Each structure stands twice: as C-alpha cells, then as structure tokens.
C-alpha cells in the first residue's frame, strides 16, 4: 500500500473514530436529557398540581379563593395529561369538582375528589418510576456504546501508533544507510523493500542506480587498468630512458632503458626518494642537482654504461594539473626524459674533425696564394698594368675572406671539441678596443662610417684572454659595419657595472627581428634574407669565447632602429 494511502487511511480512521465517539456521546446525552425533561414536564408538574389541589381542597369550606386556585391547578392538569388512564382520572376529577362547586356541603364528594387526585398522583409516580428506569437503561446503553467505541478507538490508535511511524521511518533509515554505503564506494549495496509503496519504488530506483554505478565503476576500472598497462608498455618500449617522480621526488616509475643506464634494479629505485638514491649513484646525482625539480630544465649529460660513453640530452618536464573543481594549478610531480644523442654526437664529432682537417689543410695553400700576391705586387717580378692590379686586388680580397672563413671554422671546431685554449692575463680594455677598431677601419672607411669610442678614462685592468676578447669585438664591429647604412654611426662603448665590465657595439642598421633574437647565437644561424657572405659562425664562436671566460653575451635590437651587441666580463 502507498505511504500516502496509509497515512490518509490512518489519520482518516482516527478522524472517523473521533467523530463517531463524539456522535454517540452526544446522542446518548441527548437521549438522557429527553428522558429527564419528560419526567419533569409530564409527571413532576402533575404531582405539583395534584399537591396544590389537595391543599386547596381542605380549605374549600372557609376560603372562597381555594376553589379558584383548585380550578386553576385543575385546568393546568387537564392540559398536562400524559399517562395512560390519567385522562379518565382527570375527567372524573373534573366531574366531581363540578358537582362540589355546585354543592359545597356535599361531604360525600370530598373523599371522591381526594381519591381522583391520588389516582392521578399514583399514575404519575408510576410513570416517574418507569421513566427513571428507562433513563437508567439509556445511561447504561450510553456507557456501553461509548466504552465500546472508546476501546475500539484506543485499539486502532494503538495499532497505528505502533505501526505507522515504523512503516515510514524504517525504509528511510534503510535507504539512508544504503546511500552512505554508496558514498563509501560500496556499489554492491542494495535496498529490499516489499510492497507497492513509494519507498518500494524509491528502493527499486536506488537499486538501479547502484547497479549502474557498479557497472560504471567496474568498466572504468578495467578501462583505466588497460590504459595504465598500455602506457606502461609504451614507456617500457621507448628507447630513451624515462623516470617519473611525484611531488615529493619519489620515483613512481621508470622504464627498462632507465634501469639499464642507471645500473640499478626496479626494486632498488621504485618508491625511493631520488635524492637518497643520488647519494650512491652518479647519474642520478647529475639528474637531480635541481633541488625543486619543478622548473623545466634541459642539458647534455655524459654517461658511461656498458663499457662505452653515451650522451643524453636531459629534459625535465614538470607536471602541473588543475584539480577538478579548483582554479589554481597544482604541481604533482615531474618526468625526466633522457634522449640518447650519442649517434648524433658521433656524427657531429666526425663533421667537426672533417671541418678542422679541411680548414687546416686549406690554410697552407691560402697562405701561399697570399705570398704569391705579395710577390706579384713587388716591382721585381715585373710591372703590372691597371687591369692586372685590379684582378690581384680581388684575388687578395677573396683569399682574405677564405682565410677568415677557415679561421672561423677552425675556431669552431676547437669550440665544438671543447678545446678552447684560454690565455688569461691582466689586460687593458682600451688596447683591445683599439685593436678591433684598427682591424676594421678600412671596411668602415669604405662605407664612410663614423666609429666612435665611448669610454671613461682610467679603467681598471681586467683578467681575460685579450686575443679572444679582441676577436669578439672585431666580429661585433665587422657585423655592425656590414649591416650599417653608408655614413652611419657606430658606437663602441665600455661601462663599469658593479663587479663587471660591459663592452658594447651599437649600430643604426636594420636591426634584428624579435623572433630571430633567441637564435642569433646559434651555430650557422643567419637571419633569413640577410647578406649571406658570412658563415653564421661568428656570434656562436663569440658566445663560446665569452662564456669560457665566465662572461655573458647578449643583444638588444629593434627592427629598423639598429642593434647593440654586448658582453660582460668579470673584473
Ligand atoms: P655571419 O658570418 O653571417 O656574420 P654572425 O654569427 O656574425 O655570422 O652573424 C649571424 C647573423 O646575425 C648574420 O647573418 C646576420 O643576419 C645577423 N647579424 C649579426 N650582426 C648583425 C647586426 N649588427 N645587424 C643586423 N644583423 C646582424
């Protein structure tokens, strides 16, 4: 039965019982009231009239008022005839009173009248006794009815009291417990409620929901497991080592390649803090030298594994997620990727060696060409005409260019093989600048450029390799000359900044677009569309030279406004 029907029936029944009980009580009270009213009206009044008539009868002879009062009471009695036989007795009394009124001296009539009155009284007293018995019976009936109905009401109310709250509260309690179980991910929980109440419908909906949740959780879990396996297999089959860390830097996973190069077993690594492992393992030490392991970091590391030297490019990828329902990113760990670049390194080395050999081998023939040119310029080998002079000049310029290029290539191969020979000593900044300006003044004059040196007097001596610094300055200057418009200004400056000295070369040429500024110091890089006569190595070599001396190189440039190349050196 539906809860609504149950409640309606329960409350309705109680309402009905209350109404019935009240109706029975009112009806019985009414009944008793009617009985007493009847006694009072029909019989008690007659007795009063009769008593009055008896009293007046005794004063008939000496009181004329008595007859009148008797007459009045008789008239009242005549209209209050209610009992069987009373009418006859009242008529007898009327006749005898009429005779006595005509003849007051007739003493025989007195006993007759008294007898008539007594008859009437007798009849009414009998009626009172009968009616009182009937009233008693009515009251007993009322008691019985009210008692029975009351008991029935009590029984029904008791049954309702015992059953109804439980009927409503028990299913609610059962449902609450089941919902709590579902919240605790016990998706096997079911509710069993019989019948056809709303709770049974609710229970059936709940069971359907739990079943779907169970199915969903099951399918999700298996799918997640499948995904996990797939990713694990993928990571394991990668040729590059991969190590996953959580936010506490505890190793969560690593692939076979990682175990191989680290030289430790799965059990030795997984679940351990990388900083603890790094104490005994050189490779891990070089991997985790960043204490936070939060910033993306790249770099090349050299590893000896399986008896040979390998090179790996290290990439640290921080993993940040936005948790569901939140706005801020949260750091949850990082992945260390080691890309094996040994084959590329080997190829690069072969190329560097090849370039070094070729440049070295080219230097001697170029030197003989230059010597030959000098001899040809000499009058002793014969006088040259103007055309021959011009040809010799262009051969001279080309061989200078070749010499510069081979020099740059040699420098580069030195840099690439890590063989920069530094000759650090106390040197004068002014001398280095003068050297660079002198070395480039012919080129500057040919374009009518004004090279201005902007520096304070009495600069302190610096500790550097003067040849390398002068080389870098010459490179900056020759670039500035190459990219300046005719008659432009070039400013070579030196400024002191705290513990550093800054050399800069500023031109007012076409400048360098923002997107190329990052790459300008890369090897062989040339801005697309620029004069391609160079090698693209000058700035790369400059960077290596300056950084090898503990300095820092950089550039500020705005397209169309010119560029300022600078480097800092520690004092
Ligand atoms: P290159 O031998 O080509 O000059 P660099 O390494 O010295 O090699 O320069 C790399 C590239 O940077 C050049 O090709 C040129 O495009 C650009 N560059 C260098 N200096 C300047 C400058 N002062 N103004 C504009 N572009 C420049």
XYZ file of N, CA and C in Angstrom, residues 44-138:
285
model
N -43.672 15.441 36.959
C -43.382 16.275 38.132
C -44.383 17.435 38.230
N -44.753 18.024 37.088
C -45.728 19.135 37.105
C -47.098 18.649 37.604
N -47.498 17.465 37.112
C -48.806 16.908 37.521
C -48.839 16.711 39.035
N -47.675 16.190 39.571
C -47.611 15.962 41.022
C -47.755 17.292 41.777
N -47.127 18.338 41.216
C -47.231 19.660 41.857
C -48.677 20.143 41.847
N -49.345 20.007 40.655
C -50.761 20.446 40.584
C -51.613 19.657 41.569
N -51.334 18.349 41.604
C -52.149 17.488 42.470
C -51.959 17.891 43.925
N -50.691 18.092 44.311
C -50.405 18.504 45.705
C -51.129 19.816 46.026
N -51.098 20.779 45.064
C -51.787 22.069 45.265
C -53.291 21.860 45.413
N -53.836 20.963 44.574
C -55.301 20.733 44.626
C -55.676 20.121 45.955
N -54.854 19.177 46.443
C -55.143 18.539 47.743
C -55.132 19.596 48.846
N -54.164 20.473 48.782
C -54.047 21.516 49.816
C -55.268 22.449 49.782
N -55.686 22.824 48.550
C -56.808 23.768 48.427
C -58.117 23.095 48.815
N -58.218 21.763 48.606
C -59.455 21.012 48.914
C -59.806 21.151 50.394
N -58.805 21.163 51.247
C -59.030 21.260 52.699
C -59.585 22.636 53.090
N -59.380 23.653 52.249
C -59.863 24.994 52.633
C -61.100 25.419 51.855
N -61.736 24.475 51.140
C -62.908 24.787 50.319
C -64.007 25.511 51.082
N -64.274 25.005 52.340
C -65.461 25.471 53.064
C -65.266 26.911 53.558
N -64.086 27.239 54.007
C -63.915 28.557 54.609
C -63.088 29.526 53.761
N -62.716 29.099 52.596
C -61.895 30.009 51.762
C -62.396 29.975 50.322
N -62.980 31.084 49.875
C -63.522 31.109 48.503
C -62.404 31.123 47.463
N -61.214 31.615 47.882
C -60.055 31.655 46.955
C -59.564 30.246 46.632
N -59.730 29.327 47.608
C -59.251 27.947 47.439
C -59.889 27.326 46.213
N -61.194 27.565 46.006
C -61.901 26.963 44.863
C -61.275 27.481 43.577
N -60.951 28.760 43.588
C -60.363 29.376 42.379
C -59.000 28.769 42.060
N -58.172 28.641 43.141
C -56.838 28.067 42.933
C -56.927 26.621 42.474
N -57.942 25.890 43.137
C -58.169 24.498 42.728
C -58.486 24.448 41.246
N -59.332 25.365 40.835
C -59.779 25.412 39.435
C -58.573 25.652 38.489
N -57.713 26.553 38.893
C -56.542 26.879 38.047
C -55.652 25.657 37.892
N -55.353 24.993 39.068
C -54.475 23.814 39.011
C -55.110 22.706 38.194
N -56.479 22.566 38.326
C -57.166 21.530 37.548
C -57.038 21.830 36.052
N -57.173 23.109 35.712
C -57.064 23.499 34.278
C -55.654 23.137 33.749
N -54.630 23.419 34.593
C -53.262 23.083 34.161
C -53.108 21.582 33.996
N -53.700 20.835 34.941
C -53.587 19.368 34.859
C -54.266 18.848 33.606
N -55.426 19.457 33.267
C -56.174 18.966 32.103
C -55.365 19.075 30.817
N -54.500 20.080 30.761
C -53.701 20.157 29.528
C -52.351 19.429 29.688
N -52.132 18.773 30.865
C -50.859 18.054 31.065
C -51.110 16.560 31.264
N -52.097 16.058 30.486
C -52.405 14.614 30.603
C -51.420 13.855 29.713
N -50.632 12.971 30.345
C -49.585 12.293 29.563
C -49.621 10.777 29.699
N -50.170 10.310 30.786
C -50.100 8.859 31.034
C -51.418 8.190 30.688
N -51.250 6.889 30.470
C -52.443 6.086 30.158
C -53.348 6.024 31.399
N -54.617 6.279 31.289
C -55.546 6.255 32.420
C -55.648 7.600 33.121
N -54.702 8.458 32.854
C -54.703 9.771 33.524
C -55.851 10.644 33.035
N -56.177 10.451 31.723
C -57.271 11.268 31.162
C -58.591 10.970 31.867
N -58.798 9.640 32.062
C -60.063 9.214 32.713
C -60.130 9.773 34.121
N -58.956 9.620 34.847
C -58.934 10.094 36.232
C -59.155 11.601 36.290
N -58.566 12.354 35.316
C -58.717 13.818 35.300
C -60.162 14.195 34.977
N -60.797 13.432 34.069
C -62.218 13.719 33.752
C -63.081 13.475 34.978
N -62.814 12.351 35.707
C -63.559 12.042 36.944
C -63.412 13.202 37.932
N -62.156 13.641 38.038
C -61.878 14.742 38.983
C -62.645 16.004 38.554
N -62.714 16.279 37.256
C -63.411 17.472 36.756
C -64.902 17.359 37.084
N -65.469 16.147 36.865
C -66.914 15.949 37.134
C -67.193 16.156 38.617
N -66.349 15.440 39.445
C -66.605 15.524 40.906
C -66.383 16.940 41.405
N -65.374 17.650 40.856
C -65.158 19.040 41.283
C -66.329 19.934 40.848
N -66.906 19.661 39.666
C -68.065 20.424 39.191
C -69.235 20.233 40.140
N -69.453 18.998 40.578
C -70.568 18.728 41.500
C -70.303 19.434 42.824
N -69.061 19.386 43.287
C -68.758 20.017 44.587
C -68.877 21.555 44.489
N -68.569 22.053 43.366
C -68.684 23.512 43.208
C -70.128 23.949 43.301
N -71.063 23.106 42.832
C -72.496 23.414 42.929
C -73.021 23.204 44.354
N -72.444 22.241 45.013
C -72.938 21.962 46.362
C -71.744 21.695 47.285
N -71.341 22.765 47.969
C -70.141 22.661 48.807
C -70.380 21.825 50.049
N -71.666 21.646 50.382
C -71.973 20.956 51.630
C -72.008 19.438 51.437
N -71.891 19.032 50.158
C -71.954 17.569 49.908
C -70.625 16.949 50.325
N -70.604 16.408 51.559
C -69.349 15.885 52.116
C -68.910 14.589 51.483
N -69.850 13.968 50.788
C -69.504 12.686 50.156
C -68.511 12.882 48.980
N -68.572 14.093 48.447
C -67.731 14.345 47.258
C -66.225 14.503 47.614
N -65.971 14.931 48.862
C -64.583 15.163 49.240
C -63.722 13.914 49.114
N -64.163 12.798 49.712
C -63.304 11.599 49.547
C -63.136 11.202 48.081
N -64.194 11.430 47.273
C -64.110 11.028 45.847
C -63.031 11.871 45.122
N -63.118 13.207 45.433
C -62.139 14.096 44.761
C -60.720 13.730 45.191
N -60.564 13.454 46.518
C -59.217 13.107 47.010
C -58.718 11.846 46.322
N -59.687 10.893 46.173
C -59.306 9.624 45.531
C -58.862 9.868 44.087
N -59.602 10.796 43.404
C -59.253 11.097 41.999
C -57.836 11.684 41.927
N -57.612 12.636 42.893
C -56.268 13.260 42.862
C -55.197 12.226 43.151
N -55.473 11.378 44.123
C -54.485 10.350 44.460
C -54.256 9.401 43.289
N -55.338 9.120 42.541
C -55.192 8.241 41.361
C -54.228 8.885 40.353
N -54.529 10.191 40.157
C -53.640 10.892 39.184
C -52.183 10.853 39.666
N -51.983 11.129 40.960
C -50.629 11.127 41.515
C -49.985 9.763 41.377
N -50.817 8.756 41.688
C -50.332 7.369 41.613
C -49.844 7.060 40.199
N -50.714 7.440 39.206
C -50.369 7.143 37.806
C -49.033 7.815 37.436
N -48.899 9.074 37.892
C -47.685 9.818 37.535
C -46.457 9.294 38.272
N -46.623 8.886 39.533
C -45.473 8.351 40.252
C -44.991 7.048 39.624
N -46.013 6.247 39.193
C -45.639 5.003 38.489
C -44.856 5.352 37.207
N -45.350 6.383 36.510
C -44.678 6.785 35.257
C -43.259 7.271 35.552
N -43.133 8.046 36.709
C -41.776 8.528 37.058
C -40.845 7.354 37.275
N -41.364 6.370 38.052
C -40.517 5.219 38.334
C -40.149 4.498 37.042
N -41.168 4.348 36.110
C -40.886 3.661 34.853
C -39.868 4.440 34.004
N -40.106 5.760 33.954
C -39.220 6.577 33.101
C -37.808 6.662 33.680
N -37.729 6.661 35.031
C -36.401 6.701 35.635
C -35.632 5.429 35.294
N -36.379 4.291 35.276
C -35.729 3.017 34.893
C -35.240 3.099 33.454
N -36.111 3.736 32.605
C -35.729 3.845 31.187
C -34.484 4.744 31.018
N -34.449 5.831 31.853
C -33.282 6.730 31.788
C -32.024 5.989 32.211
N -32.208 5.154 33.266
C -31.074 4.351 33.734
C -30.555 3.463 32.618
N -31.576 2.849 31.917
C -31.217 1.940 30.821
C -30.450 2.721 29.734
N -30.970 3.941 29.427
C -30.322 4.786 28.400
C -28.882 5.087 28.797
